[in-house]
Coordinates of C-alpha atoms in Angstrom, one line a residue:
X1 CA 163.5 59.9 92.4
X2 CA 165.4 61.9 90.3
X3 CA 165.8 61.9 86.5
X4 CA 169.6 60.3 86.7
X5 CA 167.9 57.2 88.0
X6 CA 168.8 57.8 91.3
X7 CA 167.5 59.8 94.8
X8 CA 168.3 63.0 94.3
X9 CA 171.0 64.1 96.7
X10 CA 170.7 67.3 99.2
X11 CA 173.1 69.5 97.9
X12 CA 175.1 72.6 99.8
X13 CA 171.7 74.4 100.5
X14 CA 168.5 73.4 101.7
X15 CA 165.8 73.0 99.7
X16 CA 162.8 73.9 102.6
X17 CA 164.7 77.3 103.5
X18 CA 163.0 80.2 103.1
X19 CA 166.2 83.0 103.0
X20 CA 168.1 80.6 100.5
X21 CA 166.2 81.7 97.3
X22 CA 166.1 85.9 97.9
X23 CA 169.9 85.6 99.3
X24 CA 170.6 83.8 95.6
X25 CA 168.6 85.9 93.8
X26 CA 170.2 89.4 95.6
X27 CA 173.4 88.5 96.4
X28 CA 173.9 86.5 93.8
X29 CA 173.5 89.2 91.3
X30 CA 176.1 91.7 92.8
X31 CA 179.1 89.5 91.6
X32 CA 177.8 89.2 88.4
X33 CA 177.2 92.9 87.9
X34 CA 181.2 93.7 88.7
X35 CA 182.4 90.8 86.3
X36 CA 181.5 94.1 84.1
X37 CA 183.0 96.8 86.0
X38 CA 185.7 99.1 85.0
X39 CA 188.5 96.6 86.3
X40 CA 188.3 93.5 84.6
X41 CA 188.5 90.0 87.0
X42 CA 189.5 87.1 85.5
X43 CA 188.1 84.9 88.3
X44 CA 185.0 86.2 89.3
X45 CA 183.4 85.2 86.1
X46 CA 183.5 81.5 86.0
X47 CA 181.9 81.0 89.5
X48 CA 179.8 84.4 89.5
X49 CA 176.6 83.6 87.6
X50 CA 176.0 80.0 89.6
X51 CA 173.5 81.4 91.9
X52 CA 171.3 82.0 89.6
X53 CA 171.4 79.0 87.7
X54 CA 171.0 77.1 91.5
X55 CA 167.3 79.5 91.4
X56 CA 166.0 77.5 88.6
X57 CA 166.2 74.5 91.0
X58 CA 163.9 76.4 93.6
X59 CA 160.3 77.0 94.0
X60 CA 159.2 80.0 91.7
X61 CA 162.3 80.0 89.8
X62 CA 160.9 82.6 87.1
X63 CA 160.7 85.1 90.5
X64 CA 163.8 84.9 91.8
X65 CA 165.6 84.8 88.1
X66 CA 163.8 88.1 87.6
X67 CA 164.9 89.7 90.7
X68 CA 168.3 88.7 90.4
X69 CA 168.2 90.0 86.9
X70 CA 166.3 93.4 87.9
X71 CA 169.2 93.7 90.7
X72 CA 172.1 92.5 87.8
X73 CA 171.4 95.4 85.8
X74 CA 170.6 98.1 88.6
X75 CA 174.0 97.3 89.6
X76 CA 176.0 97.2 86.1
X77 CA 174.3 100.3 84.3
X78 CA 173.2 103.0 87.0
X79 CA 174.7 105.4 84.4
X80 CA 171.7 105.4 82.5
X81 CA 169.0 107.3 85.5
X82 CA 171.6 110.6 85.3
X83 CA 171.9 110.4 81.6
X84 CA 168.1 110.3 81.1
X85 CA 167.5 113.0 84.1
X86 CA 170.2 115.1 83.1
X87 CA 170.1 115.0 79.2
X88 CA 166.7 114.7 79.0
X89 CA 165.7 117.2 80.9
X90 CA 163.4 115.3 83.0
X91 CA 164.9 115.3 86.5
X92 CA 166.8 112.9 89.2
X93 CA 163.3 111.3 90.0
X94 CA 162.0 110.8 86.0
X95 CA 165.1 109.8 85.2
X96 CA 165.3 106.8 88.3
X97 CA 162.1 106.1 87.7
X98 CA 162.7 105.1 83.9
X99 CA 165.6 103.2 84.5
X100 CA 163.9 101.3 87.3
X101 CA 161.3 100.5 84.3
X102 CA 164.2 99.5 82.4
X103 CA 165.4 97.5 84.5
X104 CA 162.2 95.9 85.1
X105 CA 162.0 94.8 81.6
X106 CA 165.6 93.8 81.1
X107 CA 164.8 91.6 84.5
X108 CA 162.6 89.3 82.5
X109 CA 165.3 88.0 81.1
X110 CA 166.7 86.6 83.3
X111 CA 163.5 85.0 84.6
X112 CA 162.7 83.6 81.4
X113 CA 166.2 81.7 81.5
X114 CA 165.5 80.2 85.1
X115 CA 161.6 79.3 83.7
X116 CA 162.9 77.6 80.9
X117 CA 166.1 75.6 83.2
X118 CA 163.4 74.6 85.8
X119 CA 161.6 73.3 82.8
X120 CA 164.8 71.3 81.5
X121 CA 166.2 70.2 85.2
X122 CA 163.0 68.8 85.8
X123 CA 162.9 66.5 82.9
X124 CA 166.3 65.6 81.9
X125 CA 169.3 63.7 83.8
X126 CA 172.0 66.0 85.1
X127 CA 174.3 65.6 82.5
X128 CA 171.9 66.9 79.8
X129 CA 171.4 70.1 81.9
X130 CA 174.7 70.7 82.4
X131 CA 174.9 71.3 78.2
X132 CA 171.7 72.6 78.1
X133 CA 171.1 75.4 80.4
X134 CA 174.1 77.2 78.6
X135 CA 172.2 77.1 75.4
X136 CA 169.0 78.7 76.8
X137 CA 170.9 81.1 78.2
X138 CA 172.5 82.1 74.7
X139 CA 168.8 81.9 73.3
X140 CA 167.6 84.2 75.7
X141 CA 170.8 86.7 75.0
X142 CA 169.9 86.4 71.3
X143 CA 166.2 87.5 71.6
X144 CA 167.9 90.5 74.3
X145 CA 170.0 91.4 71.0
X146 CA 166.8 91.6 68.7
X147 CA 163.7 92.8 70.7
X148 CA 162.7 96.1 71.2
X149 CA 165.1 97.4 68.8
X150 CA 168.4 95.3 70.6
X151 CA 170.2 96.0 73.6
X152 CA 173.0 93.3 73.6
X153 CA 175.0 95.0 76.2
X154 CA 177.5 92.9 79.0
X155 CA 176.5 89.6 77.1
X156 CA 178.4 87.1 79.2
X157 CA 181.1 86.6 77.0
X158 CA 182.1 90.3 78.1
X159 CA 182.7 89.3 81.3
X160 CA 185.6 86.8 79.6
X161 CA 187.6 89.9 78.4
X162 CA 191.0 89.3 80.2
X163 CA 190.7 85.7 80.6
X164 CA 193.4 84.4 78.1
X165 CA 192.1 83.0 75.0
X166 CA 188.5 84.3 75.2
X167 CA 189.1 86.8 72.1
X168 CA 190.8 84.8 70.3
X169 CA 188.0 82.0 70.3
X170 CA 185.8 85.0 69.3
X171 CA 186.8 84.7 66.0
X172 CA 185.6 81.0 65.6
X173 CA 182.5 81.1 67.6
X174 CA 181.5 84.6 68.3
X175 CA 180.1 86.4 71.4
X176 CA 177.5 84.0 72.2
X177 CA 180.0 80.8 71.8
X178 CA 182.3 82.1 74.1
X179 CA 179.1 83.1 76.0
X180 CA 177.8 79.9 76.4
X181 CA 181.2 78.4 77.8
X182 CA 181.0 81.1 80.5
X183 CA 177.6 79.8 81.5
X184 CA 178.8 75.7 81.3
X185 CA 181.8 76.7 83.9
X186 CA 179.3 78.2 85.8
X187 CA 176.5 75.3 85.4
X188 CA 179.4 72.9 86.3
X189 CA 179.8 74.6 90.0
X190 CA 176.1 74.9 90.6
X191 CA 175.1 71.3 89.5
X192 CA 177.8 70.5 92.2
X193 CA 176.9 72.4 94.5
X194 CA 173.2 71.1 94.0
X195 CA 174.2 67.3 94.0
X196 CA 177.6 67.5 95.9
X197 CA 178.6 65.9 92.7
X198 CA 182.5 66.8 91.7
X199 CA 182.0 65.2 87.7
X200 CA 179.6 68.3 86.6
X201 CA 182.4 70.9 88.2
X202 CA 185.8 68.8 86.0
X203 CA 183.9 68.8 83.4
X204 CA 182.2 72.2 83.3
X205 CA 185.9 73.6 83.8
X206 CA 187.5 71.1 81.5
X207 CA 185.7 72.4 78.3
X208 CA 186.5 75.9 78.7
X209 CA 189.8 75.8 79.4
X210 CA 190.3 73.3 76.4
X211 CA 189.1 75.5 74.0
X212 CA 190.8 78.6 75.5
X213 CA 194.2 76.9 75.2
X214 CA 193.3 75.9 71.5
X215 CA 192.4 79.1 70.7
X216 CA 195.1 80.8 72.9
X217 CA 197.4 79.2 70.7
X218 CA 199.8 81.8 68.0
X219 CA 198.1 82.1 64.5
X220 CA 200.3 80.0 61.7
X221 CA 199.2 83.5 59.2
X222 CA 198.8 86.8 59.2
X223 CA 196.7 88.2 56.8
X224 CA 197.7 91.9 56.7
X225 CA 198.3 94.3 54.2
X226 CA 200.9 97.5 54.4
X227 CA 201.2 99.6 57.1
X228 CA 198.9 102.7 57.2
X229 CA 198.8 105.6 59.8
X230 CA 196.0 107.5 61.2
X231 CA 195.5 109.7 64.0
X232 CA 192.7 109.3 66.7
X233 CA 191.7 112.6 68.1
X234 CA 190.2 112.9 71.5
X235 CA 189.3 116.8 72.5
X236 CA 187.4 115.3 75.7
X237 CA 184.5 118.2 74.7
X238 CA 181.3 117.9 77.2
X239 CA 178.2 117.5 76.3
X240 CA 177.2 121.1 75.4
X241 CA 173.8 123.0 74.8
X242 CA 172.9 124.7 71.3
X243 CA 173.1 127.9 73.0
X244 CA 176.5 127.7 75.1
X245 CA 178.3 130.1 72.3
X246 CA 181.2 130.7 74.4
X247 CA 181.9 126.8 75.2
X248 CA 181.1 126.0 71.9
X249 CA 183.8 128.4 70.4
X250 CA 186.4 127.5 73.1
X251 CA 186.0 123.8 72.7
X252 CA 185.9 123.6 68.7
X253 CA 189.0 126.0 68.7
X254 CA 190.8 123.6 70.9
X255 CA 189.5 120.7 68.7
X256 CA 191.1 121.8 65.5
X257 CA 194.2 122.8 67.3
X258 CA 194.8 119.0 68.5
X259 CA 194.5 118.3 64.8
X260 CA 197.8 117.4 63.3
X261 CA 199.3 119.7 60.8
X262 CA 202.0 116.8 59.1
X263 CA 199.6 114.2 57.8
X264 CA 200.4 113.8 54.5
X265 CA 198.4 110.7 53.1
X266 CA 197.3 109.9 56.5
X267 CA 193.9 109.2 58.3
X268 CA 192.5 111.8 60.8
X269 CA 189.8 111.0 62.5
X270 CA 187.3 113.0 65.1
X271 CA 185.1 111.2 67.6
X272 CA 181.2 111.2 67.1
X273 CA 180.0 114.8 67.9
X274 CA 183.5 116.5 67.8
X275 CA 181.9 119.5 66.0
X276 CA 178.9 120.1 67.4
X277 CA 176.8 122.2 66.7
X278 CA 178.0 122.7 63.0
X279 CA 177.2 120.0 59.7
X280 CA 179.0 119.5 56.7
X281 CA 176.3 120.7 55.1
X282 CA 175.0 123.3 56.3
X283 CA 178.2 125.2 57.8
X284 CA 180.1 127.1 55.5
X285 CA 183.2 127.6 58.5
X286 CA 183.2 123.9 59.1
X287 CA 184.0 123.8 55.4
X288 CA 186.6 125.7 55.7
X289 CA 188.1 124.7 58.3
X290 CA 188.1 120.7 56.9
X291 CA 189.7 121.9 53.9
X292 CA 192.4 123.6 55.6
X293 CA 193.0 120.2 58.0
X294 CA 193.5 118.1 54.7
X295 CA 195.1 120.2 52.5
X296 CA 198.2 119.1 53.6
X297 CA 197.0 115.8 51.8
X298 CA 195.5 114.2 54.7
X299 CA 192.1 112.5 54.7
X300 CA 190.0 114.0 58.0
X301 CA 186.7 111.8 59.3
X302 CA 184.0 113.1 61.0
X303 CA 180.5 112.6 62.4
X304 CA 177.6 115.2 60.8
X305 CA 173.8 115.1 60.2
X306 CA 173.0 114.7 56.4
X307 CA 170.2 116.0 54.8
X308 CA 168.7 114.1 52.0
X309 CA 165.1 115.1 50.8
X310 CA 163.1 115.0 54.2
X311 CA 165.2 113.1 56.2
X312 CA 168.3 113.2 58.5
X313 CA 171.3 110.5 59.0
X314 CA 173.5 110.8 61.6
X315 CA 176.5 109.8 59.4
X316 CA 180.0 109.9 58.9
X317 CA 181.9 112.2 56.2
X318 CA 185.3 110.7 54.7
X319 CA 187.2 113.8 53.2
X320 CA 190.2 114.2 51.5
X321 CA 192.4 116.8 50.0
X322 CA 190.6 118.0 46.9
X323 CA 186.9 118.3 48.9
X324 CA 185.8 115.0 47.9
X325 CA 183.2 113.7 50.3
X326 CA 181.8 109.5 50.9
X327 CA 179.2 109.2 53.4
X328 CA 178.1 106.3 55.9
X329 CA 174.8 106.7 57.5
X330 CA 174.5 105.4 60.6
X331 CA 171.9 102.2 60.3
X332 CA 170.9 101.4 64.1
X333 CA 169.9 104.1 66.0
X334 CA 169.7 104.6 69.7
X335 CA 165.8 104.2 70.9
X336 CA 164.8 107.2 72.8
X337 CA 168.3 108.9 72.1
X338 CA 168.3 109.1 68.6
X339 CA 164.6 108.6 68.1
X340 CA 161.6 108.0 69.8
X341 CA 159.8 104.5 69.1
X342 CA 156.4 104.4 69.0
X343 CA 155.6 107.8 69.0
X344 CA 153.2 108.0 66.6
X345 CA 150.8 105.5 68.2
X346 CA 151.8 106.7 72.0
X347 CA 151.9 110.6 71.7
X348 CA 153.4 110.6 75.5
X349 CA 156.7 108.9 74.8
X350 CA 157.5 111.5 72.2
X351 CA 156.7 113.8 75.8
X352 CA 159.3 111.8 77.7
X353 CA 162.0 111.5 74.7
X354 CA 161.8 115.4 73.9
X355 CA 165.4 115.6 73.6
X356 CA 165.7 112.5 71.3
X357 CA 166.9 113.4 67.7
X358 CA 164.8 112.9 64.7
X359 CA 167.1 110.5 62.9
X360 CA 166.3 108.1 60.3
X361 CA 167.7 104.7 60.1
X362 CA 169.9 103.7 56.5
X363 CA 169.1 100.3 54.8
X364 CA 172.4 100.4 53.1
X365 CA 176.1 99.1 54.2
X366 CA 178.3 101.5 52.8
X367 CA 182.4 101.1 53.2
X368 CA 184.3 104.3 53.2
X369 CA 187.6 104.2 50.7
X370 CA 190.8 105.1 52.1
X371 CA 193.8 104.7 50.2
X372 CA 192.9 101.5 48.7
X373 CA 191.6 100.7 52.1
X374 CA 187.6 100.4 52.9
X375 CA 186.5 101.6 56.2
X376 CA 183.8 99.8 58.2
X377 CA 182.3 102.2 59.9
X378 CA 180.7 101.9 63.4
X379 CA 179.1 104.9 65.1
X380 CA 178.5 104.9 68.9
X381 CA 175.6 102.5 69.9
X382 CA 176.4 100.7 66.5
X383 CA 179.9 98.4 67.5
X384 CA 178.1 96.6 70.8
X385 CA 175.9 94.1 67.5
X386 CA 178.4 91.5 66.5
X387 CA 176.2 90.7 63.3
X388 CA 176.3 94.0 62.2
X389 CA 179.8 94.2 62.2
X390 CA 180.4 90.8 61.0
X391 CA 178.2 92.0 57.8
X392 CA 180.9 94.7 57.3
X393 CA 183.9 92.4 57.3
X394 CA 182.0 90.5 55.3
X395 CA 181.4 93.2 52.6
X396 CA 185.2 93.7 52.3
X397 CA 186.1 95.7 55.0
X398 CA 190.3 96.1 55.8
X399 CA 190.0 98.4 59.1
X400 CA 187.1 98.6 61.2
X401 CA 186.4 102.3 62.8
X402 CA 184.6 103.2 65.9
X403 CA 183.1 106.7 66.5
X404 CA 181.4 107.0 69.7
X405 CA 180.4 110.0 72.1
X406 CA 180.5 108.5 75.6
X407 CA 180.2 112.0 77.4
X408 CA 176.6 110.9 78.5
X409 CA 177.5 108.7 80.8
X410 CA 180.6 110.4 82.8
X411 CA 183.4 108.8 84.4
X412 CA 181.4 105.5 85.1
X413 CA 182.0 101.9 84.2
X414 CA 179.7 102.6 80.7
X415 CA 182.7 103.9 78.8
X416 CA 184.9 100.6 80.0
X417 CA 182.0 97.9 79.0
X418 CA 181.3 100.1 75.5
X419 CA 185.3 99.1 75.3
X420 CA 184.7 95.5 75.9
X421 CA 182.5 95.2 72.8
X422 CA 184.5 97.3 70.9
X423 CA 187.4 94.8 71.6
X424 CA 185.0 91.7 70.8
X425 CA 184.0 93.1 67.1
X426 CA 187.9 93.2 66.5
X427 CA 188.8 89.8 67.4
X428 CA 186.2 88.6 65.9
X429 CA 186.5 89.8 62.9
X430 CA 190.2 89.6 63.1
X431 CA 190.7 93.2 61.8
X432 CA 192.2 96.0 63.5
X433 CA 189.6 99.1 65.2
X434 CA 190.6 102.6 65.7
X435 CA 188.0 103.9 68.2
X436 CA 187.5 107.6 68.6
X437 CA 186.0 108.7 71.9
X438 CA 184.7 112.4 72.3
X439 CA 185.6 111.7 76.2
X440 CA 187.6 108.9 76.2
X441 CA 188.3 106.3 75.7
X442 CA 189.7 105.7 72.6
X443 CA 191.8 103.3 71.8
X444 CA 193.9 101.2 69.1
X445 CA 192.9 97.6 69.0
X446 CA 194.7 95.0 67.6
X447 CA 193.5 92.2 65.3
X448 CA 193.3 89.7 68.8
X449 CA 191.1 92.5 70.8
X450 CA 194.5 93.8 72.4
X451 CA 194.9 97.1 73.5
X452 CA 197.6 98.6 72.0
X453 CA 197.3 102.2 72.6
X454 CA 194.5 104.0 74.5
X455 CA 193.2 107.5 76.0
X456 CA 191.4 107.2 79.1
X457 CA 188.0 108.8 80.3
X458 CA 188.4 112.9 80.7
X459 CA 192.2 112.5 78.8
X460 CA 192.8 114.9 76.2
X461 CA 195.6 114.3 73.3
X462 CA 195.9 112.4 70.1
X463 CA 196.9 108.6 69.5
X464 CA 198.5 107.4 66.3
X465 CA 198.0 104.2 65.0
X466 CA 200.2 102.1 63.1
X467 CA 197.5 99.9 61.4
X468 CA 197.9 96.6 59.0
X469 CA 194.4 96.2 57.2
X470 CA 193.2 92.8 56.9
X471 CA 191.6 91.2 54.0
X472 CA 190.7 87.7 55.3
X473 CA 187.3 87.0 57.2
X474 CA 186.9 84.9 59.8
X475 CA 184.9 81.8 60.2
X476 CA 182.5 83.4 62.7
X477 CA 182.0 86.5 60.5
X478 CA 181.1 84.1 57.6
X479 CA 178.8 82.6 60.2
X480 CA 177.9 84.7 63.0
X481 CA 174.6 83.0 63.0
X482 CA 175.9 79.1 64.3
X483 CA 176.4 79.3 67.4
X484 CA 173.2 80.2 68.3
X485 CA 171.6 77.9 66.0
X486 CA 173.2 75.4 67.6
X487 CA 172.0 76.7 71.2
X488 CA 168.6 76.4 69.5
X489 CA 169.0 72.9 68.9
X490 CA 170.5 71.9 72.4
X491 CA 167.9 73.8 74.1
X492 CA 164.7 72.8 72.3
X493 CA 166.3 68.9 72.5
X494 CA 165.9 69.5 76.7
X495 CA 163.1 71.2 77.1
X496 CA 160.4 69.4 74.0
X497 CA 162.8 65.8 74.8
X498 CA 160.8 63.2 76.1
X499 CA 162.1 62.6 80.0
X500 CA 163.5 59.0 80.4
X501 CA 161.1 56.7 82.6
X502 CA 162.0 56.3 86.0
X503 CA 162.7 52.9 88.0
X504 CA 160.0 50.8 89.6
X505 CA 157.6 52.2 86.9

């Protein structure tokens, strides 16, 4: 008997096979993986991740959850085995192996999600799971975002990005809101599919698409201030060793030629390593040469290490026309990039992560003043934690900046899902992002997570922005933490709820 009260019904696939489960948990992951390729699909993403919610209805569901998860991310981030065997001067074969690790861990995930929906299908009536096994999903996103020092990246509501509406809703219930309506169109088709039962599908479709159209509809306000200009620079500059004098000279030369000469009370801005190897600090020709860009009157933006008593910030440096300097210091770092976790108490990793920088974390939001403006700054890795950014809108923020060096990863699909968050933090924040890319892309985002202007991957050339800053917050910035909450609930009520008796007992 099964929990609805009922016999519970064969559904599309049988439940004594033995290819069923690996076929789920393999091919089921490769559709999944290129709902986050370069070329967004609209449909693929509401019928993609129903395999693996069908694996938490099979024997050993934590297994196959983990291989399909293992498989997911093999698929959607290969970039990272060149980056770490290339950059980290550890080899093709190093540099597989520790992504395979990687995606070991990142794996678990997934199997943790079809552990917990076995756990929940088991006990509770089919209507019950078809709400619930959303919510553990978003649970086990949230602890993704948090453990191990974060790695939110393609959370499910990415996969949304060109489906009408999805941005928009951002702003009311975040990533993991619009995340969890991605999972319930997909629960829908796989408790159909499971008990060739059409109710779960309607509904599990109906939802969505409600609160898409709701959201989809035209704001009744704008909340936007005057119109301010700034110029996104994109010198699409490799990655380059301290000791490549003649590519350093030729590329930094060709950086400050791209600058624009007529910017009077403008914003320039260069992408995240744009003048490597020199710092603010240390560099009397960089000095120069900033003070020559805004003496026109111009304000000029640029990533630099700061020194402060014995430690280093990768930060940001806000300059304008009579030498004045404000500072953000970048406040998550990059594990194993930007420093090496653990390596006190496991001398090896600092081994393996020789090429990391030795960058301290800041404990303080700082906004950057701009014309009566405040900049919220995100650098790089920074933009993909939507409660991070939400605390800048929060703290006042009118435009929201993006400095990123994607010339790690090449011309793969990394740059385009670094994009997708990007978009995200604007919509929901309702606030306008300039992104600077050294590489591409970079890109003017609208207040709805429209692209309005953009450079692609290896373009070289300058975008400028027409911007209205924003003063207004949204209710999900004011929030960002009830959606998941809220998950929490619906997923402790099925899996710690007492499981109705069944008949004839």
């Amino acid at each position: 008997m099964h929990p609805d009260g009922g016999a519970a019904r064969r559904g599309a696939f049988p439940t004594d096979s033995l290819w069923i489960s690996p076929f789920l948990a393999i091919a089921g992951a490769l559709p999944w993986a290129f709902s986050f390729a370069e070329q967004a699909l609209v449909a693929l993403p509401w019928l993609a991740l129903a395999p693996l919610v069908l694996l938490a209805e099979r024997r050993r569901p934590w297994l196959w959850g983990w291989i399909h998860g293992f498989v997911f991310w093999l698929v959607s981030i290969p970039w990272i085995a060149p980056t770490i065997g290339n950059y980290g001067e550890l080899g093709p074969w190093v540099g597989g192996l520790l992504f395979g690790v990687l995606a070991v861990y990142l794996g678990l995930f997934h199997a943790v999600f079809c552990w917990l929906a076995a756990i929940a299908w088991r006990r509770q009536g089919t209507w019950i799971v078809l709400f619930s096994l959303p919510a553990l999903w978003v649970i086990v996103e949230a602890f993704r975002t948090v453990l191990v020092s974060g790695f939110p990246w393609n959370l499910a509501a990415y996969a949304w990005i060109e489906v009408p509406g999805a941005l928009e809703l951002s702003a009311w219930i975040g990533p993991y809101g619009v995340g969890y309506l991605v999972v319930l169109a997909n629960t829908g088709l796989a408790l159909t599919l499971s008990r060739l039962r059409w109710q779960q599908a309607v509904v599990g479709l109906a939802v969505p698409i409600a609160a898409l159209a709701l959201a989809a509809r035209p704001a009744t306000s704008v909340d936007a201030g005057p119109t301010r200009r700034i110029h996104l620079v994109q010198p699409n500059t490799p990655i380059l060793r301290w000791d490549d004098t003649e590519r350093i000279e030729h590329h930094y030369s060709r950086l400050l030629e791209l600058t624009p000469e007529d910017c009077a009370g403008d914003l320039v801005i260069w992408p995240e390593s744009a003048a490597f190897p020199f710092s603010i600090q240390r560099d009397p020709r960089l000095n120069v040469d900033t003070r020559l860009v805004t003496r026109p009157g111009c304000h000029l933006l640029l990533s630099s290490p700061r020194w402060e008593d014995d430690r280093v910030y990768n930060s940001a440096f806000l300059i304008d026309e009579v030498g004045r300097r404000d500072s953000y210091d970048k406040r998550h770092l990059v594990p194993y990039g930007e420093y090496a976790p653990l390596a006190e108490v496991m001398p090896f990793i600092g081994t393996l992560a020789r090429n990391a920088g030795d960058f301290s974390a800041s404990k303080e939001l700082s906004l950057l003043p701009w014309q009566g403006e405040r900049l919220g700054l995100s650098i790089c890795y920074e933009v993909i934690f939507a409660d991070e950014v939400a605390a800048v809108a929060r703290e006042g923020a009118t435009v929201l900046v993006s400095m990123t060096n994607d010339a790690w990863y090449g011309d793969s699909w990394a740059p385009w899902q670094h994009l997708r968050a990007a978009r995200f933090r604007a919509a929901e924040n309702r606030k306008p992002m300039v992104r600077a890319a050294l590489t591409g892309i970079s890109a003017v985002i609208g207040p709805d997570g429209s692209l309005e202007q953009w450079l692609g991957v290896g373009d070289e050339g300058v975008l400028v922005a027409e911007v209205h800053p924003s003063t207004s917050t949204t209710p999900f910035a004011r929030r960002p933490w009830l959606a998941r909450g809220v998950c929490v609930l619906l997923g402790a009520f099925a899996i710690f709820r007492r499981p109705p008796l069944r008949r004839g007992r």
